[in-house]
């Protein structure tokens, strides 16, 4: 390769020229930063975490992150107290004898039964509310228990009591009083559920609702059907803005008491004749998370921003480089053939160029929506965007094909393909680089737009999909500004990187493009 | 007049090509929808046919359905079907929607043309207003920028254009809605009650979309204008005018601007049209604006293929006609352009 030394030299001078301009410097620094991030994601997160993130596997996240938590720098009143109550933390009394009052035929009857109690005391010290209260509780009642009543309460420092459960249970079964039971092989695990996610069919719901309504009966506070976890730890204060909720600090006690009666001849301590708490966990999530917050599926926005980087690169680079390469060859041919063939090629390119891209892209994506992947999207975009650079490339090729050395090559008997690929095309290539770099932002923005309309790769956590999730969860109305502000900013910075680079490259590779 | 004919022929070719592509991609579902719609109509009719056994009723429906399918050519292979739908679209033959109905024009009608027709004015209103505002703001900015390239104004214009291009419009729309409508309550938000037949209501609702679109397109427009102006500054007649001692202000207003006006008007308008077609769809969705872009979303959400197909056709048609009109405007404004 005789050209190698020349290329090396021109590369070093050119990169120095790019580095000299402000936009070039900024662009290169940002590009390196993005490349490092993309490499990090590909090395450590691809493909498991990226897919999980994109599909929003909520079961994996709630233990780790709060839901809809704003970034910590924007929250002045932080919930900084970490409360994490596990099964082992519970105090347990042994099985004691007690008198059970049962409704008999002629009024209440007292029977001698047994009682077992679990309790936990904690101090609520924070000035703010937790973002989420995650709770999982499961109780197993033996097969030979003839009577069971369970009381599940939270005693508050002001002497009031919130009831979670106050009723009987099915025997011979594990009952989830909170959260959802999931079967994994033979092991039954209880997934935690946030208080706000309790469905109305959950056993807890009606008890909790009734008890909260009673607690706030004399105030203007309305207990919403979606139970707000603030209400557990709140007291009403009359301020300038009317009645508001502030945290009620002090000692709280979680209490779970089972009163039961085993069948005759069955020991109350045996597995078949007793009542046991099989799983218990309470977790209070902080009311803010990191620099970027979390979304409505408890996914950290910051992680999403990082995970989106390689996908932005993939879609941007695939579309631009394939379409610019196709367009470059096409334009070179159109410039080389100065007869009817070149004219025909230009007509076709004109037609493709005057298509309204987005409407057609939407129809195409709609048709392929069942099987849409990042590569299908890229293919569709290439189909529409390849003709973009043709006009510029053709005029460059026209000029070059009139140069003396091309004439000389032709005179010395070089064939058409040799002239095109050996003499014209390499000269045209620099133009294509600038065009390719400059068209990346458009591609990224288009992809985000399609994602917002629902045409996104289900396994790719792109920034567009984050925006779609924010839009679909009514984030604007709910005031969760961090869920759409940061992905959008990431898009802007990523696009701007390539615009800056393109502007810096332009004067070097194609002085004519400057106009 | 030859150039006019060539442009018109070009327009027709593009229109037919787009229509055929869209029709070919959707011919299968479209035919199925048409058959289902006719079948439903027949099943309604058969209820009036008294004295028929269920067996006879089914035969009655199937017979007519077969005749209909054959008369309409719905059992033909896909390329014939595509051709049929292409011609249908080009002729504005009435298609019926599957779920969407028109809201104001022939209220409750299923005719796709009514559904689209009532939305067109809203899109045109929104984007014409913002285009005019963009031109009004961008021109002075471009003049200042072009007078001292590399100056502070020039750099602002360049940065502004970078952000305007690299930003999804609808994302800024989301941010603006949060700030101006929900946080500071300055403008009406996308959820505001709007009577779309009441002009005052519509105008009140229009403020935020217009501001957003205008802010975003000013940068790019001003950048393009600045480039055209800079080119004009380097022309010989400007040097001559300066050499003659014409005051700088007059050079700018009488010589440069006169020569640069036609390309400015057309190129900037053209890039605006382009960005509107490509950016309006999702911007309208985010603003919940009762226009064609919002209709795209409605059609996708309700799987209404006929609306989607016809809407794409009409968007393409409007887009191409605007391009055509701008082409004519350009040649008319600029006598230097050879009409060959």
PDB file of C-alpha atoms in Angstrom, chain A residues 70 81 190 288 302 352:
ATOM      1  CA  UNK A  70     -37.332  12.192  41.965  1.00  0.00           C
ATOM      2  CA  UNK A  81     -34.175   6.824  57.553  1.00  0.00           C
ATOM      3  CA  UNK A 190     -44.078 -14.023  48.364  1.00  0.00           C
ATOM      4  CA  UNK A 288     -35.515  10.210  46.160  1.00  0.00           C
ATOM      5  CA  UNK A 302     -29.681   6.894  35.280  1.00  0.00           C
ATOM      6  CA  UNK A 352     -37.174   8.822  -3.138  1.00  0.00           C
TER       7      UNK A 352
END
